[in-house]
Amino acid sequence: MKPAKNILQPEHRALKTGVLVLDECNTLSFAAAVDPMRAANRLADRPAFDWDYVTATPTPAELTSALQVPGIPLARFAGCELLIVVAGFHLARHATPSLLAGLRRIANGGAALAGIDGGPWLLAEAGLLDGHSATTHWEDLENFASRFPEVDMRPDRFVVSGQRLTSGGAVPAIEMMLHIISARHGAGFASRVAGLFLHDGPQPHSRPQTRLGSDKHNMLTARAHALMEAALDDPLPLAEIARQLGTSPRSLQQQFRLRLNTTPQDHYLHLRLSEARRLVTDTDLPLLEVALATGFTSQSSFARAFRTAHGLSARDLRQSRATAAE
């Protein structure tokens, strides 16, 4: 096994990169990997990245938008310094023995490996994240931690662990790519690349993921939001949230009103019901288990709250999705 070269150090030479694109990955995740490299090449006085598209089979990968991406089949791909794995849906179907063997071969050649969205799952299936910290999309964090106990699962937007980089989704992937650009070409250059996308620039990778994006949070409401997300099944009283944050319930109420034009209680309920909708549409959990997983002690109170929030019952929503899929 060839030792991995540290790609996160100052280097003017172009980084030889492979972008492994899997069927049914999100177009935005694909663009998040590629467009920062394109922008860096545009701004640099020499190429910053030299990349090839790689596919699991000789057939072009088809994204969720029906966009097709032809590439070098992984079995014939000679190698690179950084392999970025972009995946989305139906990961178990993609985790074929040949794909996992191909990932191991590239890793054994000394490449750094990055996973975006569902990409970390495939890296973990190949055993390439064992002993590393990693993240994935917030929908899959619990299942990921259960399936891969040798991986230190983090809820961060993106994680850097040695020569392994993982991102929870498309926007954090942009931040991850800017992190690579900053490490190799300097923070000033990375900020210029970020400016092309009207992005605020490189972000600390330890920021947690959030189910409901908002740029209106301040530090206090963001920390309260994180506490709420961590306790959807057993909601914390407002007084306990305030205590953990070292403030008063009244101050917390004021900040939520000022920043988000809502109350902490309503914000918390919105988080719980958003998660309930996801569980209803994306899983086969019995509705009673959905209710318990989102902090409702009775199915009747859950049913009333769900209908008020989403305009139809959980049962009707699940049935409509099942009918549409037929």
mmCIF file with all atom_site columns, N, CA, C and O in Angstrom, residues 142 211 223-238 240-241 244 264-265 267-269 271-273 275 291-296:
data_model
loop_
_atom_site.group_PDB
_atom_site.id
_atom_site.type_symbol
_atom_site.label_atom_id
_atom_site.label_alt_id
_atom_site.label_comp_id
_atom_site.label_asym_id
_atom_site.label_entity_id
_atom_site.label_seq_id
_atom_site.pdbx_PDB_ins_code
_atom_site.Cartn_x
_atom_site.Cartn_y
_atom_site.Cartn_z
_atom_site.occupancy
_atom_site.B_iso_or_equiv
_atom_site.pdbx_formal_charge
_atom_site.auth_seq_id
_atom_site.auth_comp_id
_atom_site.auth_asym_id
_atom_site.auth_atom_id
_atom_site.pdbx_PDB_model_num
ATOM 1   N N  . GLU A 1 142 ? -27.911 8.525  11.972 1.00 0.00 ? 142 GLU A N  1
ATOM 2   C CA . GLU A 1 142 ? -28.177 7.465  12.946 1.00 0.00 ? 142 GLU A CA 1
ATOM 3   C C  . GLU A 1 142 ? -27.897 6.094  12.354 1.00 0.00 ? 142 GLU A C  1
ATOM 4   O O  . GLU A 1 142 ? -27.228 5.251  12.973 1.00 0.00 ? 142 GLU A O  1
ATOM 5   N N  . ARG A 1 211 ? -31.458 20.722 10.055 1.00 0.00 ? 211 ARG A N  1
ATOM 6   C CA . ARG A 1 211 ? -32.543 20.256 9.211  1.00 0.00 ? 211 ARG A CA 1
ATOM 7   C C  . ARG A 1 211 ? -33.243 21.405 8.510  1.00 0.00 ? 211 ARG A C  1
ATOM 8   O O  . ARG A 1 211 ? -33.805 21.247 7.436  1.00 0.00 ? 211 ARG A O  1
ATOM 9   N N  . ARG A 1 223 ? -27.567 27.685 18.833 1.00 0.00 ? 223 ARG A N  1
ATOM 10  C CA . ARG A 1 223 ? -27.266 26.659 19.849 1.00 0.00 ? 223 ARG A CA 1
ATOM 11  C C  . ARG A 1 223 ? -28.555 26.043 20.375 1.00 0.00 ? 223 ARG A C  1
ATOM 12  O O  . ARG A 1 223 ? -28.626 24.831 20.613 1.00 0.00 ? 223 ARG A O  1
ATOM 13  N N  . ALA A 1 224 ? -29.586 26.868 20.558 1.00 0.00 ? 224 ALA A N  1
ATOM 14  C CA . ALA A 1 224 ? -30.877 26.334 20.984 1.00 0.00 ? 224 ALA A CA 1
ATOM 15  C C  . ALA A 1 224 ? -31.439 25.386 19.930 1.00 0.00 ? 224 ALA A C  1
ATOM 16  O O  . ALA A 1 224 ? -31.959 24.309 20.253 1.00 0.00 ? 224 ALA A O  1
ATOM 17  N N  . HIS A 1 225 ? -31.331 25.787 18.678 1.00 0.00 ? 225 HIS A N  1
ATOM 18  C CA . HIS A 1 225 ? -31.785 24.956 17.551 1.00 0.00 ? 225 HIS A CA 1
ATOM 19  C C  . HIS A 1 225 ? -31.081 23.605 17.571 1.00 0.00 ? 225 HIS A C  1
ATOM 20  O O  . HIS A 1 225 ? -31.720 22.558 17.379 1.00 0.00 ? 225 HIS A O  1
ATOM 21  N N  . ALA A 1 226 ? -29.765 23.602 17.823 1.00 0.00 ? 226 ALA A N  1
ATOM 22  C CA . ALA A 1 226 ? -29.007 22.345 17.851 1.00 0.00 ? 226 ALA A CA 1
ATOM 23  C C  . ALA A 1 226 ? -29.473 21.448 18.995 1.00 0.00 ? 226 ALA A C  1
ATOM 24  O O  . ALA A 1 226 ? -29.574 20.227 18.838 1.00 0.00 ? 226 ALA A O  1
ATOM 25  N N  . LEU A 1 227 ? -29.750 22.032 20.155 1.00 0.00 ? 227 LEU A N  1
ATOM 26  C CA . LEU A 1 227 ? -30.265 21.248 21.281 1.00 0.00 ? 227 LEU A CA 1
ATOM 27  C C  . LEU A 1 227 ? -31.619 20.635 20.928 1.00 0.00 ? 227 LEU A C  1
ATOM 28  O O  . LEU A 1 227 ? -31.901 19.478 21.261 1.00 0.00 ? 227 LEU A O  1
ATOM 29  N N  . MET A 1 228 ? -32.455 21.409 20.263 1.00 0.00 ? 228 MET A N  1
ATOM 30  C CA . MET A 1 228 ? -33.777 20.902 19.859 1.00 0.00 ? 228 MET A CA 1
ATOM 31  C C  . MET A 1 228 ? -33.629 19.738 18.878 1.00 0.00 ? 228 MET A C  1
ATOM 32  O O  . MET A 1 228 ? -34.302 18.710 19.012 1.00 0.00 ? 228 MET A O  1
ATOM 33  N N  . GLU A 1 229 ? -32.767 19.895 17.890 1.00 0.00 ? 229 GLU A N  1
ATOM 34  C CA . GLU A 1 229 ? -32.595 18.832 16.890 1.00 0.00 ? 229 GLU A CA 1
ATOM 35  C C  . GLU A 1 229 ? -32.079 17.553 17.516 1.00 0.00 ? 229 GLU A C  1
ATOM 36  O O  . GLU A 1 229 ? -32.387 16.455 17.044 1.00 0.00 ? 229 GLU A O  1
ATOM 37  N N  . ALA A 1 230 ? -31.292 17.685 18.582 1.00 0.00 ? 230 ALA A N  1
ATOM 38  C CA . ALA A 1 230 ? -30.724 16.505 19.236 1.00 0.00 ? 230 ALA A CA 1
ATOM 39  C C  . ALA A 1 230 ? -31.740 15.806 20.137 1.00 0.00 ? 230 ALA A C  1
ATOM 40  O O  . ALA A 1 230 ? -31.466 14.706 20.636 1.00 0.00 ? 230 ALA A O  1
ATOM 41  N N  . ALA A 1 231 ? -32.887 16.429 20.374 1.00 0.00 ? 231 ALA A N  1
ATOM 42  C CA . ALA A 1 231 ? -33.875 15.851 21.291 1.00 0.00 ? 231 ALA A CA 1
ATOM 43  C C  . ALA A 1 231 ? -35.275 15.962 20.695 1.00 0.00 ? 231 ALA A C  1
ATOM 44  O O  . ALA A 1 231 ? -36.187 16.494 21.313 1.00 0.00 ? 231 ALA A O  1
ATOM 45  N N  . LEU A 1 232 ? -35.444 15.461 19.479 1.00 0.00 ? 232 LEU A N  1
ATOM 46  C CA . LEU A 1 232 ? -36.762 15.504 18.845 1.00 0.00 ? 232 LEU A CA 1
ATOM 47  C C  . LEU A 1 232 ? -37.706 14.476 19.460 1.00 0.00 ? 232 LEU A C  1
ATOM 48  O O  . LEU A 1 232 ? -38.919 14.687 19.515 1.00 0.00 ? 232 LEU A O  1
ATOM 49  N N  . ASP A 1 233 ? -37.174 13.359 19.926 1.00 0.00 ? 233 ASP A N  1
ATOM 50  C CA . ASP A 1 233 ? -38.025 12.302 20.462 1.00 0.00 ? 233 ASP A CA 1
ATOM 51  C C  . ASP A 1 233 ? -38.432 12.546 21.914 1.00 0.00 ? 233 ASP A C  1
ATOM 52  O O  . ASP A 1 233 ? -39.412 11.974 22.386 1.00 0.00 ? 233 ASP A O  1
ATOM 53  N N  . ASP A 1 234 ? -37.692 13.378 22.603 1.00 0.00 ? 234 ASP A N  1
ATOM 54  C CA . ASP A 1 234 ? -37.986 13.676 24.005 1.00 0.00 ? 234 ASP A CA 1
ATOM 55  C C  . ASP A 1 234 ? -37.775 15.169 24.217 1.00 0.00 ? 234 ASP A C  1
ATOM 56  O O  . ASP A 1 234 ? -36.748 15.601 24.749 1.00 0.00 ? 234 ASP A O  1
ATOM 57  N N  . PRO A 1 235 ? -38.728 15.988 23.784 1.00 0.00 ? 235 PRO A N  1
ATOM 58  C CA . PRO A 1 235 ? -38.532 17.445 23.760 1.00 0.00 ? 235 PRO A CA 1
ATOM 59  C C  . PRO A 1 235 ? -38.143 18.017 25.119 1.00 0.00 ? 235 PRO A C  1
ATOM 60  O O  . PRO A 1 235 ? -38.711 17.654 26.156 1.00 0.00 ? 235 PRO A O  1
ATOM 61  N N  . LEU A 1 236 ? -37.160 18.898 25.082 1.00 0.00 ? 236 LEU A N  1
ATOM 62  C CA . LEU A 1 236 ? -36.690 19.559 26.298 1.00 0.00 ? 236 LEU A CA 1
ATOM 63  C C  . LEU A 1 236 ? -37.616 20.718 26.650 1.00 0.00 ? 236 LEU A C  1
ATOM 64  O O  . LEU A 1 236 ? -38.032 21.470 25.769 1.00 0.00 ? 236 LEU A O  1
ATOM 65  N N  . PRO A 1 237 ? -37.927 20.907 27.926 1.00 0.00 ? 237 PRO A N  1
ATOM 66  C CA . PRO A 1 237 ? -38.672 22.106 28.322 1.00 0.00 ? 237 PRO A CA 1
ATOM 67  C C  . PRO A 1 237 ? -37.851 23.361 28.021 1.00 0.00 ? 237 PRO A C  1
ATOM 68  O O  . PRO A 1 237 ? -36.618 23.332 28.009 1.00 0.00 ? 237 PRO A O  1
ATOM 69  N N  . LEU A 1 238 ? -38.544 24.448 27.758 1.00 0.00 ? 238 LEU A N  1
ATOM 70  C CA . LEU A 1 238 ? -37.863 25.704 27.445 1.00 0.00 ? 238 LEU A CA 1
ATOM 71  C C  . LEU A 1 238 ? -36.895 26.096 28.557 1.00 0.00 ? 238 LEU A C  1
ATOM 72  O O  . LEU A 1 238 ? -35.783 26.566 28.288 1.00 0.00 ? 238 LEU A O  1
ATOM 73  N N  . GLU A 1 240 ? -35.219 24.187 30.504 1.00 0.00 ? 240 GLU A N  1
ATOM 74  C CA . GLU A 1 240 ? -34.014 23.363 30.462 1.00 0.00 ? 240 GLU A CA 1
ATOM 75  C C  . GLU A 1 240 ? -33.096 23.806 29.323 1.00 0.00 ? 240 GLU A C  1
ATOM 76  O O  . GLU A 1 240 ? -31.860 23.832 29.477 1.00 0.00 ? 240 GLU A O  1
ATOM 77  N N  . ILE A 1 241 ? -33.672 24.155 28.179 1.00 0.00 ? 241 ILE A N  1
ATOM 78  C CA . ILE A 1 241 ? -32.853 24.666 27.074 1.00 0.00 ? 241 ILE A CA 1
ATOM 79  C C  . ILE A 1 241 ? -32.133 25.938 27.506 1.00 0.00 ? 241 ILE A C  1
ATOM 80  O O  . ILE A 1 241 ? -30.925 26.103 27.282 1.00 0.00 ? 241 ILE A O  1
ATOM 81  N N  . GLN A 1 244 ? -29.263 25.137 29.901 1.00 0.00 ? 244 GLN A N  1
ATOM 82  C CA . GLN A 1 244 ? -28.069 24.605 29.244 1.00 0.00 ? 244 GLN A CA 1
ATOM 83  C C  . GLN A 1 244 ? -27.309 25.679 28.472 1.00 0.00 ? 244 GLN A C  1
ATOM 84  O O  . GLN A 1 244 ? -26.093 25.573 28.282 1.00 0.00 ? 244 GLN A O  1
ATOM 85  N N  . PRO A 1 264 ? -39.620 29.975 20.630 1.00 0.00 ? 264 PRO A N  1
ATOM 86  C CA . PRO A 1 264 ? -38.866 28.717 20.694 1.00 0.00 ? 264 PRO A CA 1
ATOM 87  C C  . PRO A 1 264 ? -39.774 27.498 20.642 1.00 0.00 ? 264 PRO A C  1
ATOM 88  O O  . PRO A 1 264 ? -39.432 26.494 20.008 1.00 0.00 ? 264 PRO A O  1
ATOM 89  N N  . GLN A 1 265 ? -40.936 27.588 21.283 1.00 0.00 ? 265 GLN A N  1
ATOM 90  C CA . GLN A 1 265 ? -41.854 26.458 21.291 1.00 0.00 ? 265 GLN A CA 1
ATOM 91  C C  . GLN A 1 265 ? -42.354 26.137 19.883 1.00 0.00 ? 265 GLN A C  1
ATOM 92  O O  . GLN A 1 265 ? -42.395 24.961 19.477 1.00 0.00 ? 265 GLN A O  1
ATOM 93  N N  . HIS A 1 267 ? -40.894 26.971 17.065 1.00 0.00 ? 267 HIS A N  1
ATOM 94  C CA . HIS A 1 267 ? -39.744 26.524 16.279 1.00 0.00 ? 267 HIS A CA 1
ATOM 95  C C  . HIS A 1 267 ? -39.470 25.043 16.535 1.00 0.00 ? 267 HIS A C  1
ATOM 96  O O  . HIS A 1 267 ? -39.229 24.266 15.593 1.00 0.00 ? 267 HIS A O  1
ATOM 97  N N  . TYR A 1 268 ? -39.527 24.664 17.800 1.00 0.00 ? 268 TYR A N  1
ATOM 98  C CA . TYR A 1 268 ? -39.299 23.269 18.186 1.00 0.00 ? 268 TYR A CA 1
ATOM 99  C C  . TYR A 1 268 ? -40.362 22.366 17.563 1.00 0.00 ? 268 TYR A C  1
ATOM 100 O O  . TYR A 1 268 ? -40.067 21.298 16.998 1.00 0.00 ? 268 TYR A O  1
ATOM 101 N N  . LEU A 1 269 ? -41.616 22.778 17.636 1.00 0.00 ? 269 LEU A N  1
ATOM 102 C CA . LEU A 1 269 ? -42.703 21.981 17.057 1.00 0.00 ? 269 LEU A CA 1
ATOM 103 C C  . LEU A 1 269 ? -42.525 21.848 15.548 1.00 0.00 ? 269 LEU A C  1
ATOM 104 O O  . LEU A 1 269 ? -42.762 20.779 14.970 1.00 0.00 ? 269 LEU A O  1
ATOM 105 N N  . LEU A 1 271 ? -39.699 21.839 13.906 1.00 0.00 ? 271 LEU A N  1
ATOM 106 C CA . LEU A 1 271 ? -38.639 20.857 13.690 1.00 0.00 ? 271 LEU A CA 1
ATOM 107 C C  . LEU A 1 271 ? -39.178 19.436 13.820 1.00 0.00 ? 271 LEU A C  1
ATOM 108 O O  . LEU A 1 271 ? -38.889 18.568 12.987 1.00 0.00 ? 271 LEU A O  1
ATOM 109 N N  . ARG A 1 272 ? -39.951 19.200 14.864 1.00 0.00 ? 272 ARG A N  1
ATOM 110 C CA . ARG A 1 272 ? -40.478 17.857 15.108 1.00 0.00 ? 272 ARG A CA 1
ATOM 111 C C  . ARG A 1 272 ? -41.421 17.407 13.990 1.00 0.00 ? 272 ARG A C  1
ATOM 112 O O  . ARG A 1 272 ? -41.353 16.265 13.518 1.00 0.00 ? 272 ARG A O  1
ATOM 113 N N  . LEU A 1 273 ? -42.260 18.317 13.523 1.00 0.00 ? 273 LEU A N  1
ATOM 114 C CA . LEU A 1 273 ? -43.223 17.946 12.487 1.00 0.00 ? 273 LEU A CA 1
ATOM 115 C C  . LEU A 1 273 ? -42.561 17.835 11.115 1.00 0.00 ? 273 LEU A C  1
ATOM 116 O O  . LEU A 1 273 ? -43.021 17.074 10.263 1.00 0.00 ? 273 LEU A O  1
ATOM 117 N N  . GLU A 1 275 ? -39.524 16.608 10.765 1.00 0.00 ? 275 GLU A N  1
ATOM 118 C CA . GLU A 1 275 ? -38.942 15.276 10.845 1.00 0.00 ? 275 GLU A CA 1
ATOM 119 C C  . GLU A 1 275 ? -40.024 14.208 10.716 1.00 0.00 ? 275 GLU A C  1
ATOM 120 O O  . GLU A 1 275 ? -39.814 13.172 10.068 1.00 0.00 ? 275 GLU A O  1
ATOM 121 N N  . ALA A 1 291 ? -44.780 8.944  15.582 1.00 0.00 ? 291 ALA A N  1
ATOM 122 C CA . ALA A 1 291 ? -45.223 9.860  16.629 1.00 0.00 ? 291 ALA A CA 1
ATOM 123 C C  . ALA A 1 291 ? -44.249 9.858  17.803 1.00 0.00 ? 291 ALA A C  1
ATOM 124 O O  . ALA A 1 291 ? -43.826 10.918 18.279 1.00 0.00 ? 291 ALA A O  1
ATOM 125 N N  . LEU A 1 292 ? -43.860 8.668  18.262 1.00 0.00 ? 292 LEU A N  1
ATOM 126 C CA . LEU A 1 292 ? -42.948 8.576  19.404 1.00 0.00 ? 292 LEU A CA 1
ATOM 127 C C  . LEU A 1 292 ? -41.561 9.136  19.061 1.00 0.00 ? 292 LEU A C  1
ATOM 128 O O  . LEU A 1 292 ? -40.921 9.773  19.893 1.00 0.00 ? 292 LEU A O  1
ATOM 129 N N  . ALA A 1 293 ? -41.113 8.922  17.823 1.00 0.00 ? 293 ALA A N  1
ATOM 130 C CA . ALA A 1 293 ? -39.791 9.399  17.407 1.00 0.00 ? 293 ALA A CA 1
ATOM 131 C C  . ALA A 1 293 ? -39.723 10.914 17.317 1.00 0.00 ? 293 ALA A C  1
ATOM 132 O O  . ALA A 1 293 ? -38.631 11.490 17.282 1.00 0.00 ? 293 ALA A O  1
ATOM 133 N N  . THR A 1 294 ? -40.877 11.567 17.268 1.00 0.00 ? 294 THR A N  1
ATOM 134 C CA . THR A 1 294 ? -40.899 13.029 17.162 1.00 0.00 ? 294 THR A CA 1
ATOM 135 C C  . THR A 1 294 ? -41.542 13.677 18.390 1.00 0.00 ? 294 THR A C  1
ATOM 136 O O  . THR A 1 294 ? -41.995 14.816 18.335 1.00 0.00 ? 294 THR A O  1
ATOM 137 N N  . GLY A 1 295 ? -41.575 12.923 19.491 1.00 0.00 ? 295 GLY A N  1
ATOM 138 C CA . GLY A 1 295 ? -41.919 13.523 20.768 1.00 0.00 ? 295 GLY A CA 1
ATOM 139 C C  . GLY A 1 295 ? -43.383 13.612 21.111 1.00 0.00 ? 295 GLY A C  1
ATOM 140 O O  . GLY A 1 295 ? -43.758 14.360 22.027 1.00 0.00 ? 295 GLY A O  1
ATOM 141 N N  . PHE A 1 296 ? -44.240 12.856 20.419 1.00 0.00 ? 296 PHE A N  1
ATOM 142 C CA . PHE A 1 296 ? -45.668 12.871 20.725 1.00 0.00 ? 296 PHE A CA 1
ATOM 143 C C  . PHE A 1 296 ? -46.010 11.633 21.547 1.00 0.00 ? 296 PHE A C  1
ATOM 144 O O  . PHE A 1 296 ? -45.678 10.506 21.149 1.00 0.00 ? 296 PHE A O  1
#
